[in-house]
Amino acid sequence: MPYDPPSTSPRQDQIVRLVRSQGYMANEEMAQHFSVAVQTIRRDVTHLAELGLLCRHHGGATPVSTVENLDYDARQILNSSAKDAIGRYAAALIPDRSSLFINIGTTTEAFARSLTSHRDLRIVTNNLHVASLVSGRTDFHTIIAGGQLRPQDGAILGATAIETLSSFRTEFGVIGISGIEEDGTLLDFDLEEIQCARTIIRNSRRVLLLADHTKFTRHPLGRVGDLRDIDDLITDRPVSDSFQRLLDAAGVTLHVAENHE
């Protein structure tokens, strides 16, 4: 595993196996199965969801999907403090008067919120929420990619978006991701998102990948690229020795953002 194995109890390990086999389990069912209080199961499910080992829903849990991402509202809540720490750390790597791409995702939105002390940035984005977050800055020059708006999360996708992104060459590309394999393969769910991310990677002189620790436990079907396509990985926990060797071989600099919450 890219990270050292997460801390889980034997009961929590059984919960993960049970949810994966059933597809959905209500908290009450699990409480009866394990002969514990519902509140205990809720705590277990919350902990497992924070580790990215299952998806928490009102009243129960489902397995982590390989074909569909979590709802935007759920992604905003999941590991929000870690994403904020990653966003602050990544923002500190961006000098004033820089040009940068910012792509789709709740972690890149946390990054955009952390740009408040920067001056005179040139931003190209296909994330409507990012554009809104920086829209009040008169010294920022923001270009929004054209294309089809996905209302669930503010993503702007399609051929027109790719054409817009392809028209620029920036100093930095700041991207999020939905999953990272143990061998360093970068993964995402949606083909159009993948095409936009690849366009940003190709047209950025330095690529910063923002990924909290749960992305190392998720395995979407779509391939964005691999570690050789990025320059910096900003995450919230130290990685395993084996994954560090992959980073070193690919020439990627690891940054661990301290999360005090």
CSV table of N, CA and C in Angstrom, one decimal, residues 135-228:
chain,number,residue,atom,x,y,z
A,135,SER,N,-13.2,35.2,-7.9
A,135,SER,CA,-13.8,36.3,-8.8
A,135,SER,C,-13.7,37.7,-8.2
A,136,GLY,N,-13.6,37.8,-6.9
A,136,GLY,CA,-13.5,39.1,-6.3
A,136,GLY,C,-12.2,39.8,-6.3
A,137,ARG,N,-11.2,39.1,-6.8
A,137,ARG,CA,-9.8,39.7,-6.8
A,137,ARG,C,-9.6,40.5,-8.1
A,138,THR,N,-9.5,41.8,-8.0
A,138,THR,CA,-9.3,42.6,-9.2
A,138,THR,C,-7.9,42.4,-9.8
A,139,ASP,N,-6.9,41.9,-9.0
A,139,ASP,CA,-5.6,41.8,-9.6
A,139,ASP,C,-5.4,40.3,-10.1
A,140,PHE,N,-6.4,39.5,-10.0
A,140,PHE,CA,-6.3,38.2,-10.6
A,140,PHE,C,-6.9,38.2,-12.0
A,141,HIS,N,-6.3,37.6,-13.0
A,141,HIS,CA,-6.9,37.5,-14.3
A,141,HIS,C,-7.3,36.1,-14.5
A,142,THR,N,-8.6,35.8,-14.5
A,142,THR,CA,-9.2,34.5,-14.6
A,142,THR,C,-9.8,34.2,-15.9
A,143,ILE,N,-9.5,33.1,-16.5
A,143,ILE,CA,-10.1,32.6,-17.7
A,143,ILE,C,-10.9,31.3,-17.4
A,144,ILE,N,-12.1,31.3,-17.7
A,144,ILE,CA,-13.0,30.1,-17.5
A,144,ILE,C,-13.1,29.4,-18.8
A,145,ALA,N,-12.8,28.1,-18.8
A,145,ALA,CA,-13.0,27.3,-20.0
A,145,ALA,C,-14.4,27.2,-20.5
A,146,GLY,N,-14.6,27.3,-21.8
A,146,GLY,CA,-16.0,27.1,-22.3
A,146,GLY,C,-16.3,25.7,-22.3
A,147,GLY,N,-17.6,25.4,-22.5
A,147,GLY,CA,-18.0,24.0,-22.6
A,147,GLY,C,-19.3,23.7,-21.8
A,148,GLN,N,-19.6,22.4,-21.6
A,148,GLN,CA,-20.8,22.0,-20.9
A,148,GLN,C,-20.6,22.0,-19.4
A,149,LEU,N,-21.5,22.7,-18.7
A,149,LEU,CA,-21.4,22.8,-17.2
A,149,LEU,C,-22.1,21.6,-16.6
A,150,ARG,N,-21.4,20.9,-15.7
A,150,ARG,CA,-22.0,19.8,-15.0
A,150,ARG,C,-22.5,20.4,-13.6
A,151,PRO,N,-23.8,20.6,-13.5
A,151,PRO,CA,-24.3,21.3,-12.3
A,151,PRO,C,-24.1,20.7,-11.0
A,152,GLN,N,-23.8,19.4,-10.9
A,152,GLN,CA,-23.6,18.7,-9.6
A,152,GLN,C,-22.4,19.3,-8.9
A,153,ASP,N,-21.3,19.6,-9.7
A,153,ASP,CA,-20.1,20.0,-9.0
A,153,ASP,C,-19.4,21.2,-9.7
A,154,GLY,N,-20.0,21.8,-10.6
A,154,GLY,CA,-19.4,23.0,-11.3
A,154,GLY,C,-18.3,22.7,-12.3
A,155,ALA,N,-18.2,21.5,-12.7
A,155,ALA,CA,-17.2,21.1,-13.7
A,155,ALA,C,-17.6,21.6,-15.1
A,156,ILE,N,-16.7,22.1,-15.8
A,156,ILE,CA,-16.9,22.5,-17.2
A,156,ILE,C,-16.1,21.5,-18.1
A,157,LEU,N,-16.8,20.8,-18.9
A,157,LEU,CA,-16.2,19.6,-19.7
A,157,LEU,C,-16.6,19.7,-21.1
A,158,GLY,N,-16.0,18.7,-21.9
A,158,GLY,CA,-16.3,18.6,-23.3
A,158,GLY,C,-15.2,19.2,-24.2
A,159,ALA,N,-15.5,19.0,-25.5
A,159,ALA,CA,-14.4,19.4,-26.5
A,159,ALA,C,-14.1,20.9,-26.4
A,160,THR,N,-15.0,21.7,-26.1
A,160,THR,CA,-14.8,23.2,-26.1
A,160,THR,C,-13.9,23.5,-24.9
A,161,ALA,N,-14.1,22.8,-23.8
A,161,ALA,CA,-13.3,23.0,-22.6
A,161,ALA,C,-11.8,22.6,-22.9
A,162,ILE,N,-11.7,21.4,-23.5
A,162,ILE,CA,-10.3,21.0,-23.9
A,162,ILE,C,-9.6,21.9,-24.8
A,163,GLU,N,-10.4,22.5,-25.8
A,163,GLU,CA,-9.8,23.4,-26.7
A,163,GLU,C,-9.4,24.7,-26.0
A,164,THR,N,-10.2,25.2,-25.0
A,164,THR,CA,-9.8,26.3,-24.2
A,164,THR,C,-8.5,26.1,-23.4
A,165,LEU,N,-8.5,24.9,-22.8
A,165,LEU,CA,-7.3,24.6,-22.0
A,165,LEU,C,-6.0,24.4,-22.8
A,166,SER,N,-6.2,23.9,-24.0
A,166,SER,CA,-5.1,23.7,-24.9
A,166,SER,C,-4.5,25.0,-25.5
A,167,SER,N,-5.3,26.1,-25.3
A,167,SER,CA,-4.8,27.4,-25.9
A,167,SER,C,-3.8,28.1,-25.0
A,168,PHE,N,-3.5,27.5,-23.8
A,168,PHE,CA,-2.6,28.2,-22.9
A,168,PHE,C,-1.5,27.3,-22.4
A,169,ARG,N,-0.4,27.9,-22.0
A,169,ARG,CA,0.8,27.2,-21.5
A,169,ARG,C,1.1,27.9,-20.2
A,170,THR,N,1.0,27.3,-19.0
A,170,THR,CA,1.1,28.0,-17.8
A,170,THR,C,2.4,27.4,-17.0
A,171,GLU,N,2.7,28.2,-16.0
A,171,GLU,CA,3.9,27.8,-15.2
A,171,GLU,C,3.5,26.6,-14.3
A,172,PHE,N,2.3,26.6,-13.8
A,172,PHE,CA,1.8,25.5,-12.9
A,172,PHE,C,0.5,24.9,-13.3
A,173,GLY,N,0.4,23.6,-13.1
A,173,GLY,CA,-0.9,23.0,-13.3
A,173,GLY,C,-1.2,22.3,-11.9
A,174,VAL,N,-2.3,22.8,-11.3
A,174,VAL,CA,-2.7,22.3,-10.0
A,174,VAL,C,-4.0,21.4,-10.2
A,175,ILE,N,-3.8,20.1,-10.0
A,175,ILE,CA,-4.8,19.1,-10.3
A,175,ILE,C,-5.2,18.3,-9.1
A,176,GLY,N,-6.4,17.8,-9.1
A,176,GLY,CA,-6.8,16.8,-8.1
A,176,GLY,C,-7.0,15.5,-8.8
A,177,ILE,N,-7.3,14.4,-8.1
A,177,ILE,CA,-7.4,13.1,-8.6
A,177,ILE,C,-8.4,12.3,-7.8
A,178,SER,N,-8.9,11.2,-8.3
A,178,SER,CA,-9.9,10.4,-7.5
A,178,SER,C,-9.2,9.2,-6.9
A,179,GLY,N,-8.1,8.7,-7.5
A,179,GLY,CA,-7.5,7.5,-7.0
A,179,GLY,C,-6.0,7.4,-7.4
A,180,ILE,N,-5.2,6.7,-6.6
A,180,ILE,CA,-3.8,6.5,-7.0
A,180,ILE,C,-3.5,5.0,-6.7
A,181,GLU,N,-3.1,4.2,-7.7
A,181,GLU,CA,-2.8,2.8,-7.5
A,181,GLU,C,-1.4,2.7,-6.7
A,182,GLU,N,-1.2,1.5,-6.2
A,182,GLU,CA,0.0,1.2,-5.5
A,182,GLU,C,1.3,1.4,-6.4
A,183,ASP,N,1.1,1.2,-7.7
A,183,ASP,CA,2.2,1.3,-8.7
A,183,ASP,C,2.4,2.7,-9.2
A,184,GLY,N,1.6,3.7,-8.6
A,184,GLY,CA,1.7,5.1,-9.0
A,184,GLY,C,0.8,5.5,-10.2
A,185,THR,N,-0.1,4.6,-10.7
A,185,THR,CA,-1.0,5.0,-11.7
A,185,THR,C,-2.0,6.0,-11.1
A,186,LEU,N,-2.3,7.1,-11.9
A,186,LEU,CA,-3.3,8.1,-11.5
A,186,LEU,C,-4.6,7.8,-12.1
A,187,LEU,N,-5.7,7.8,-11.3
A,187,LEU,CA,-7.0,7.3,-11.8
A,187,LEU,C,-8.1,8.4,-11.5
A,188,ASP,N,-9.1,8.3,-12.4
A,188,ASP,CA,-10.3,9.1,-12.2
A,188,ASP,C,-11.5,8.3,-12.7
A,189,PHE,N,-12.7,8.9,-12.5
A,189,PHE,CA,-13.9,8.2,-12.9
A,189,PHE,C,-14.4,8.6,-14.3
A,190,ASP,N,-14.4,9.8,-14.6
A,190,ASP,CA,-15.1,10.4,-15.8
A,190,ASP,C,-14.1,10.6,-16.9
A,191,LEU,N,-14.4,10.1,-18.1
A,191,LEU,CA,-13.5,10.2,-19.3
A,191,LEU,C,-13.3,11.7,-19.6
A,192,GLU,N,-14.3,12.5,-19.6
A,192,GLU,CA,-14.1,13.9,-20.0
A,192,GLU,C,-13.3,14.6,-18.9
A,193,GLU,N,-13.4,14.3,-17.6
A,193,GLU,CA,-12.5,14.9,-16.6
A,193,GLU,C,-11.0,14.4,-16.9
A,194,ILE,N,-10.9,13.2,-17.3
A,194,ILE,CA,-9.5,12.7,-17.6
A,194,ILE,C,-8.9,13.4,-18.7
A,195,GLN,N,-9.7,13.6,-19.8
A,195,GLN,CA,-9.2,14.4,-21.0
A,195,GLN,C,-8.8,15.8,-20.6
A,196,CYS,N,-9.5,16.4,-19.7
A,196,CYS,CA,-9.2,17.8,-19.3
A,196,CYS,C,-7.9,17.8,-18.5
A,197,ALA,N,-7.8,16.8,-17.5
A,197,ALA,CA,-6.6,16.7,-16.7
A,197,ALA,C,-5.4,16.4,-17.5
A,198,ARG,N,-5.5,15.6,-18.5
A,198,ARG,CA,-4.3,15.3,-19.4
A,198,ARG,C,-3.9,16.5,-20.1
A,199,THR,N,-4.9,17.3,-20.6
A,199,THR,CA,-4.6,18.6,-21.3
A,199,THR,C,-3.8,19.5,-20.4
A,200,ILE,N,-4.3,19.6,-19.1
A,200,ILE,CA,-3.6,20.5,-18.2
A,200,ILE,C,-2.2,20.0,-18.0
A,201,ILE,N,-2.0,18.7,-17.8
A,201,ILE,CA,-0.6,18.2,-17.6
A,201,ILE,C,0.3,18.5,-18.7
A,202,ARG,N,-0.2,18.3,-19.9
A,202,ARG,CA,0.6,18.6,-21.1
A,202,ARG,C,1.0,20.0,-21.3
A,203,ASN,N,0.2,20.9,-20.8
A,203,ASN,CA,0.4,22.4,-21.0
A,203,ASN,C,0.9,23.1,-19.8
A,204,SER,N,1.4,22.4,-18.8
A,204,SER,CA,1.9,23.0,-17.6
A,204,SER,C,3.4,22.7,-17.4
A,205,ARG,N,4.2,23.7,-17.0
A,205,ARG,CA,5.6,23.4,-16.9
A,205,ARG,C,5.9,22.6,-15.6
A,206,ARG,N,5.1,22.8,-14.6
A,206,ARG,CA,5.3,22.1,-13.3
A,206,ARG,C,3.9,21.7,-12.8
A,207,VAL,N,3.7,20.4,-12.6
A,207,VAL,CA,2.4,19.9,-12.2
A,207,VAL,C,2.4,19.5,-10.7
A,208,LEU,N,1.4,20.1,-10.0
A,208,LEU,CA,1.2,19.8,-8.6
A,208,LEU,C,0.0,18.9,-8.4
A,209,LEU,N,0.1,17.7,-7.9
A,209,LEU,CA,-1.0,16.9,-7.7
A,209,LEU,C,-1.4,17.0,-6.2
A,210,LEU,N,-2.7,17.3,-5.9
A,210,LEU,CA,-3.2,17.4,-4.6
A,210,LEU,C,-4.0,16.2,-4.3
A,211,ALA,N,-3.7,15.4,-3.3
A,211,ALA,CA,-4.4,14.2,-3.0
A,211,ALA,C,-4.3,13.8,-1.5
A,212,ASP,N,-5.5,13.8,-0.8
A,212,ASP,CA,-5.4,13.3,0.5
A,212,ASP,C,-5.3,11.8,0.6
A,213,HIS,N,-5.1,11.3,1.8
A,213,HIS,CA,-4.7,9.9,2.0
A,213,HIS,C,-5.8,8.9,1.5
A,214,THR,N,-7.1,9.3,1.5
A,214,THR,CA,-8.1,8.4,1.0
A,214,THR,C,-8.0,8.1,-0.4
A,215,LYS,N,-7.3,8.9,-1.2
A,215,LYS,CA,-7.2,8.6,-2.7
A,215,LYS,C,-6.3,7.4,-2.9
A,216,PHE,N,-5.5,7.0,-1.9
A,216,PHE,CA,-4.7,5.8,-2.1
A,216,PHE,C,-5.5,4.5,-1.8
A,217,THR,N,-6.7,4.6,-1.4
A,217,THR,CA,-7.5,3.4,-1.1
A,217,THR,C,-8.7,3.3,-2.2
A,218,ARG,N,-8.7,4.2,-3.1
A,218,ARG,CA,-9.8,4.2,-4.1
A,218,ARG,C,-9.2,3.9,-5.5
A,219,HIS,N,-10.0,3.1,-6.3
A,219,HIS,CA,-9.5,2.6,-7.5
A,219,HIS,C,-10.5,2.7,-8.7
A,220,PRO,N,-10.7,4.0,-9.1
A,220,PRO,CA,-11.5,4.2,-10.3
A,220,PRO,C,-11.0,3.5,-11.5
A,221,LEU,N,-11.8,3.4,-12.6
A,221,LEU,CA,-11.5,2.6,-13.8
A,221,LEU,C,-10.6,3.4,-14.7
A,222,GLY,N,-10.7,4.7,-14.7
A,222,GLY,CA,-10.1,5.5,-15.8
A,222,GLY,C,-8.6,5.9,-15.4
A,223,ARG,N,-7.8,5.8,-16.4
A,223,ARG,CA,-6.3,6.1,-16.2
A,223,ARG,C,-6.0,7.5,-16.7
A,224,VAL,N,-5.5,8.4,-15.8
A,224,VAL,CA,-5.1,9.7,-16.2
A,224,VAL,C,-3.6,9.7,-16.6
A,225,GLY,N,-2.8,9.0,-15.9
A,225,GLY,CA,-1.4,8.9,-16.2
A,225,GLY,C,-0.7,8.2,-15.1
A,226,ASP,N,0.6,8.6,-14.9
A,226,ASP,CA,1.3,8.0,-13.8
A,226,ASP,C,2.2,9.1,-13.1
A,227,LEU,N,3.0,8.6,-12.2
A,227,LEU,CA,3.8,9.6,-11.4
A,227,LEU,C,4.8,10.4,-12.3
A,228,ARG,N,5.2,9.9,-13.4
A,228,ARG,CA,6.1,10.6,-14.3
A,228,ARG,C,5.5,11.8,-14.9
